[in-house]
Coordinates of C-alpha atoms in Angstrom, one line a residue:
M1 CA -50.3 5.1 242.7
L2 CA -50.1 4.4 246.4
I3 CA -49.7 0.9 247.1
S4 CA -50.3 -1.3 250.5
H5 CA -48.5 -4.5 249.3
P6 CA -45.6 -5.1 246.7
S7 CA -45.9 -7.3 244.1
E8 CA -45.1 -11.2 244.7
E9 CA -45.9 -14.6 243.8
G10 CA -47.1 -13.5 240.7
F11 CA -49.6 -10.9 241.9
P12 CA -49.5 -7.3 241.1
E13 CA -48.9 -4.6 243.5
K14 CA -52.0 -4.0 245.9
P15 CA -53.5 -0.4 245.5
L16 CA -53.7 1.0 249.0
F17 CA -57.3 2.5 248.3
E18 CA -58.4 -0.8 247.0
H19 CA -57.0 -2.7 250.3
L20 CA -58.5 -0.1 252.5
Q21 CA -61.8 -0.4 250.5
N22 CA -61.7 -4.2 250.6
V23 CA -61.0 -4.7 254.0
S24 CA -63.7 -2.2 255.5
H25 CA -66.3 -3.7 253.3
I26 CA -65.6 -7.3 254.5
C27 CA -65.7 -6.2 258.4
R28 CA -68.8 -4.6 257.6
E29 CA -70.7 -7.1 255.5
T30 CA -69.7 -9.9 258.0
I31 CA -71.4 -7.9 260.8
A32 CA -74.4 -7.5 258.8
S33 CA -74.6 -11.4 258.1
Q34 CA -74.6 -12.0 261.8
K35 CA -77.6 -12.6 264.2
L36 CA -76.3 -10.0 267.0
N37 CA -78.7 -8.8 270.0
L38 CA -76.2 -6.5 271.8
M39 CA -76.9 -4.1 274.9
Q40 CA -74.5 -1.4 274.4
M41 CA -74.9 -0.5 270.5
N42 CA -77.1 -1.5 267.7
K43 CA -75.7 -3.8 264.8
M44 CA -75.6 -0.9 262.4
D45 CA -73.5 0.8 264.8
L46 CA -70.9 -1.9 265.0
G47 CA -70.8 -2.4 261.2
K48 CA -70.0 1.3 261.1
L49 CA -67.4 0.8 263.5
S50 CA -65.8 -2.0 262.0
F51 CA -66.1 0.0 258.5
L52 CA -64.1 2.8 260.1
I53 CA -61.4 0.5 262.0
G54 CA -60.7 -1.1 258.6
L55 CA -60.8 2.1 256.2
F56 CA -58.1 3.6 258.6
H57 CA -56.2 0.4 259.7
D58 CA -53.4 1.4 257.1
F59 CA -53.9 5.1 256.6
G60 CA -50.2 5.6 257.4
K61 CA -49.1 3.6 254.6
A62 CA -49.6 6.6 252.6
T63 CA -46.6 8.3 253.6
S64 CA -43.7 8.8 251.1
W65 CA -41.3 7.0 253.4
F66 CA -43.6 3.9 253.6
Q67 CA -44.2 4.1 249.8
N68 CA -40.5 4.2 249.1
Y69 CA -40.1 1.3 251.8
I70 CA -42.8 -1.1 250.4
R71 CA -41.0 -0.6 247.0
G72 CA -37.7 -1.5 248.3
H73 CA -36.4 2.0 247.8
E74 CA -35.8 2.9 251.8
K75 CA -35.4 0.9 255.0
S76 CA -37.4 0.5 257.9
S77 CA -37.5 3.3 260.5
H78 CA -39.8 5.4 262.8
F79 CA -41.3 7.2 259.4
T80 CA -42.0 3.9 257.8
N81 CA -44.1 2.6 260.6
H82 CA -47.7 3.0 260.0
S83 CA -49.8 1.3 263.1
L84 CA -49.7 4.3 265.6
F85 CA -50.2 7.0 263.0
S86 CA -53.0 5.0 261.6
A87 CA -54.1 4.4 265.2
I88 CA -54.8 8.0 266.2
V89 CA -56.1 9.1 262.8
G90 CA -58.5 6.3 263.1
Y91 CA -59.2 7.4 266.7
Y92 CA -60.4 11.3 265.4
A93 CA -62.2 9.8 262.6
V94 CA -64.1 7.4 264.9
L95 CA -64.5 10.5 267.2
Q96 CA -65.9 12.6 264.5
E97 CA -68.3 10.0 262.7
M98 CA -69.8 8.4 266.0
K99 CA -69.5 11.2 268.7
N100 CA -68.0 8.3 271.2
E101 CA -64.8 8.5 273.4
K102 CA -65.2 4.6 274.4
W103 CA -65.3 3.4 270.8
A104 CA -62.9 5.7 269.5
Y105 CA -60.1 4.6 272.3
I106 CA -61.3 1.2 271.4
A107 CA -60.8 1.7 267.6
Y108 CA -57.4 3.2 268.2
M109 CA -56.1 0.0 270.1
I110 CA -57.2 -2.5 267.7
I111 CA -55.7 -0.7 264.5
K112 CA -52.5 0.3 266.8
R113 CA -52.0 -3.6 267.6
H114 CA -53.5 -5.1 264.4
H115 CA -49.9 -6.4 263.4
G116 CA -49.4 -7.7 266.8
N117 CA -51.5 -8.9 269.8
L118 CA -54.1 -6.8 271.7
E119 CA -52.6 -5.7 275.3
S120 CA -53.6 -3.9 278.2
F121 CA -55.7 -0.9 277.4
E122 CA -54.0 1.1 279.7
Q123 CA -51.8 3.4 278.1
C124 CA -49.2 6.6 279.2
G125 CA -49.3 9.6 276.7
D126 CA -45.9 10.5 278.2
K127 CA -44.5 7.3 276.7
L128 CA -46.0 7.9 273.6
N129 CA -42.9 9.1 270.9
L130 CA -45.4 11.4 268.8
A131 CA -42.5 13.0 266.9
P132 CA -42.5 10.7 264.0
V133 CA -46.3 10.8 263.7
K134 CA -46.3 14.4 263.5
E135 CA -43.7 14.3 260.7
Q136 CA -46.0 11.4 259.1
L137 CA -49.0 14.0 259.3
K138 CA -47.2 16.7 257.7
N139 CA -45.7 14.6 254.9
I140 CA -49.1 13.0 253.9
Q141 CA -50.6 16.7 254.0
K142 CA -47.8 17.8 251.6
T143 CA -47.7 14.8 249.2
C144 CA -50.9 13.2 248.7
F145 CA -53.8 14.7 250.8
D146 CA -55.8 15.7 247.6
V147 CA -56.2 12.0 247.0
L148 CA -56.7 10.6 250.3
S149 CA -59.2 13.1 251.0
E150 CA -61.3 12.2 247.6
F151 CA -61.1 8.6 248.4
Y152 CA -62.4 9.2 252.0
H153 CA -65.0 11.9 250.6
R154 CA -66.6 9.0 248.5
N155 CA -66.8 7.0 251.5
G156 CA -68.6 9.7 253.6
I157 CA -65.8 10.7 255.5
E158 CA -64.1 14.4 255.4
L159 CA -60.7 14.6 256.4
Q160 CA -60.5 18.0 257.8
F161 CA -59.9 17.2 261.3
L162 CA -56.4 16.1 260.4
S163 CA -55.5 19.9 260.6
H164 CA -57.0 20.4 263.8
I165 CA -55.2 17.2 266.0
D166 CA -54.4 19.0 268.9
W167 CA -51.3 16.4 270.1
N168 CA -50.9 17.7 273.5
D169 CA -54.9 16.9 274.0
F170 CA -54.3 13.3 272.5
K171 CA -51.7 12.7 275.3
H172 CA -54.1 13.7 277.6
R173 CA -56.9 11.4 276.2
I174 CA -54.3 8.5 276.5
D175 CA -53.4 9.4 280.0
D176 CA -57.2 9.4 280.9
S177 CA -57.3 5.8 279.5
D178 CA -56.5 4.6 283.2
E179 CA -60.2 6.2 284.0
F180 CA -61.8 4.3 280.8
V181 CA -60.1 1.0 282.0
M182 CA -61.5 1.4 285.3
E183 CA -64.7 2.3 283.9
L184 CA -64.7 -0.8 281.9
S185 CA -64.1 -2.8 285.2
E186 CA -66.6 -1.1 287.2
Q187 CA -69.5 -2.2 284.5
N188 CA -72.0 -5.0 285.6
D189 CA -71.0 -8.4 284.0
D190 CA -73.3 -8.7 281.3
D191 CA -71.7 -5.2 279.9
S192 CA -68.2 -6.3 281.0
F193 CA -68.4 -9.7 279.0
E194 CA -69.9 -7.9 276.2
T195 CA -67.6 -4.9 276.0
F196 CA -64.9 -8.0 276.2
F197 CA -66.2 -10.0 273.2
L198 CA -66.8 -7.1 270.8
I199 CA -63.3 -5.7 271.5
N200 CA -62.0 -9.1 270.2
Y201 CA -64.7 -9.7 267.7
L202 CA -63.8 -6.3 266.0
F203 CA -59.8 -7.2 266.2
S204 CA -60.5 -10.5 264.7
L205 CA -62.5 -9.0 261.8
L206 CA -59.8 -6.8 261.2
I207 CA -56.7 -9.2 261.2
D208 CA -58.8 -11.9 259.3
S209 CA -59.9 -9.6 256.5
D210 CA -56.7 -7.7 256.2
K211 CA -54.7 -10.9 256.1
Q212 CA -57.2 -12.5 253.6
D213 CA -57.0 -9.6 251.3
A214 CA -53.2 -9.1 251.6
A215 CA -52.7 -12.6 250.6
R216 CA -55.1 -12.1 247.8
L217 CA -57.1 -14.9 248.7
D218 CA -60.2 -16.2 246.9
N219 CA -62.7 -17.4 249.3
S220 CA -65.2 -18.3 246.7
Y221 CA -64.4 -21.8 247.0
F222 CA -66.4 -22.0 250.4
C223 CA -69.5 -20.5 249.1
G224 CA -72.3 -22.8 249.9
N225 CA -70.2 -25.2 252.3
L226 CA -72.6 -24.2 255.0
A227 CA -75.6 -25.7 253.3
E228 CA -73.7 -29.1 253.1
E229 CA -74.7 -32.1 254.9
P230 CA -72.5 -32.5 257.8
S231 CA -69.8 -35.6 257.9
D232 CA -71.6 -38.7 259.4
V233 CA -69.0 -40.0 262.2
M234 CA -71.5 -42.4 263.1
A235 CA -71.8 -43.9 259.5
Y236 CA -68.0 -43.9 259.3
V237 CA -67.6 -45.9 262.5
A238 CA -70.2 -48.5 261.3
F239 CA -68.3 -48.7 258.0
C240 CA -65.1 -49.5 260.1
R241 CA -66.5 -52.1 262.5
K242 CA -67.9 -53.8 259.4
N243 CA -64.7 -53.7 257.3
E244 CA -62.1 -54.5 260.4
P245 CA -64.0 -56.4 262.9
K246 CA -61.2 -57.7 264.7
K247 CA -59.8 -54.4 265.5
F248 CA -63.3 -52.8 266.4
A249 CA -64.9 -55.8 268.2
E250 CA -67.1 -55.0 271.0
N251 CA -65.5 -57.9 273.1
I252 CA -62.4 -55.8 273.4
P253 CA -62.7 -53.8 276.7
I254 CA -61.3 -50.2 275.2
N255 CA -64.0 -50.5 272.4
R256 CA -66.8 -51.0 274.4
Y257 CA -65.8 -47.8 276.6
R258 CA -65.1 -46.1 273.1
N259 CA -68.6 -47.1 271.7
Q260 CA -70.4 -45.8 275.0
F261 CA -68.5 -42.7 275.1
L262 CA -69.6 -41.9 271.2
N263 CA -73.4 -43.3 271.8
E264 CA -73.5 -40.9 274.7
I265 CA -72.2 -37.7 272.7
H266 CA -74.5 -38.7 269.3
N267 CA -77.7 -39.1 271.4
N268 CA -77.3 -36.5 274.0
P269 CA -80.6 -34.6 274.3
M270 CA -78.7 -32.0 276.1
I271 CA -76.9 -30.9 272.9
T272 CA -78.9 -27.7 271.7
P273 CA -78.6 -24.2 270.3
K274 CA -80.0 -23.2 273.5
N275 CA -76.8 -24.1 275.6
H276 CA -73.9 -22.4 274.6
F277 CA -71.3 -23.9 276.7
Y278 CA -70.5 -27.8 276.8
S279 CA -67.5 -29.5 278.3
I280 CA -66.6 -33.0 277.1
T281 CA -64.2 -34.5 279.6
A282 CA -62.9 -38.1 278.9
P283 CA -59.6 -40.0 279.4
T284 CA -56.8 -40.6 276.4
G285 CA -57.5 -42.8 274.1
I286 CA -61.3 -43.1 274.4
G287 CA -61.7 -41.6 270.9
K288 CA -62.2 -37.6 271.6
T289 CA -61.4 -36.8 268.1
F290 CA -64.5 -38.8 266.9
G291 CA -66.5 -37.8 270.1
C292 CA -65.9 -33.8 269.0
L293 CA -66.9 -34.3 265.6
A294 CA -70.0 -36.2 266.5
F295 CA -71.0 -33.3 269.2
A296 CA -70.3 -30.7 266.6
N297 CA -72.4 -32.2 263.9
T298 CA -75.2 -33.0 266.2
L299 CA -75.0 -29.5 267.1
K300 CA -74.7 -28.3 263.5
R301 CA -77.6 -30.4 262.2
Q302 CA -80.0 -28.3 264.7
L303 CA -79.1 -25.1 263.1
P304 CA -80.7 -23.4 260.2
L305 CA -79.5 -24.8 256.9
T306 CA -76.9 -22.4 256.1
S307 CA -75.6 -20.9 259.4
G308 CA -73.2 -21.9 261.8
R309 CA -69.3 -23.0 261.3
I310 CA -67.3 -25.8 263.3
I311 CA -64.1 -24.2 263.8
Y312 CA -61.6 -26.6 265.4
C313 CA -59.0 -25.4 267.9
L314 CA -55.8 -27.8 268.6
P315 CA -53.8 -27.4 271.7
Y316 CA -50.8 -28.9 270.4
T317 CA -49.1 -28.7 266.9
S318 CA -47.8 -32.3 267.5
I319 CA -51.6 -33.8 267.0
I320 CA -52.5 -31.8 264.2
D321 CA -51.4 -34.0 261.6
Q322 CA -52.8 -37.3 263.4
N323 CA -56.3 -35.3 263.7
Y324 CA -56.5 -34.2 260.3
E325 CA -56.0 -37.8 259.0
E326 CA -58.9 -39.0 261.1
F327 CA -61.1 -35.9 259.7
E328 CA -60.1 -36.4 256.3
K329 CA -61.1 -40.3 256.4
I330 CA -64.5 -39.2 257.7
I331 CA -65.1 -36.4 255.1
L332 CA -64.0 -38.5 252.2
F333 CA -66.2 -41.4 253.4
N334 CA -69.4 -39.2 253.5

């Protein structure tokens, strides 16, 4: 059996085909659940692209070198690295299925970088070391091509294109990526922004679903959480004022400023789903932790009952514990 991840922490080995199937379906189903109004492609095509990226992102793990490595029988080498090989196969798969050079190249870059970070899309074919990749392809064709072909056939993909890869042609295509990047920069602003966000969206979908499945995470715990009523920060503040009147007394100057700041956010008529970008600027100590939650909850209440997630990003790890404690108090109170 081909595996993608070893047994660990009480979990059995993860079958490669199960992993590829899970990741590709999560990517496509996530897109299907979103409200998207795109200029460059429809939602169905975007879902298909994300499905193909997920289905091929770990294709290179099928080599006997990687299978021996993941089971602890072989050391890491050029032949156990799978990202570049998977990216090239993914490139030709997208080219075959979608007949679009742009999205094939984007798929290539996303798969190639899925164990790291997205970097410049400008590439040079002369710098690519394709010697190990050629051997990886020969290895797969010799050892497991039939089972791979059967798996991909069940998913509507034929792998005959693997026998027709022209490596010199591929290097030329990568060299031509300069022209592709130039075309992106020459797009109008709307197309440029959309391309930028689509690339990052597809990349985030892949790494999120990949890590979730690899870690065997069961996210059923979160099912239905979007339907929960947002935690009421104003009710919590009123509770604090009642139980600690000296600490929250309004005759203290800083408390007056904090109350004014929080009330301006809570009662602000400009907070609406029609607006997409907001900025809250306030001095240290004014209560931005409460203010941010009040803003998010005000916006969340205006969204459909089961849509809209609040994603909180912190600039410094040093304040994670402090903010977590404040949010925990509000959530437990409600």
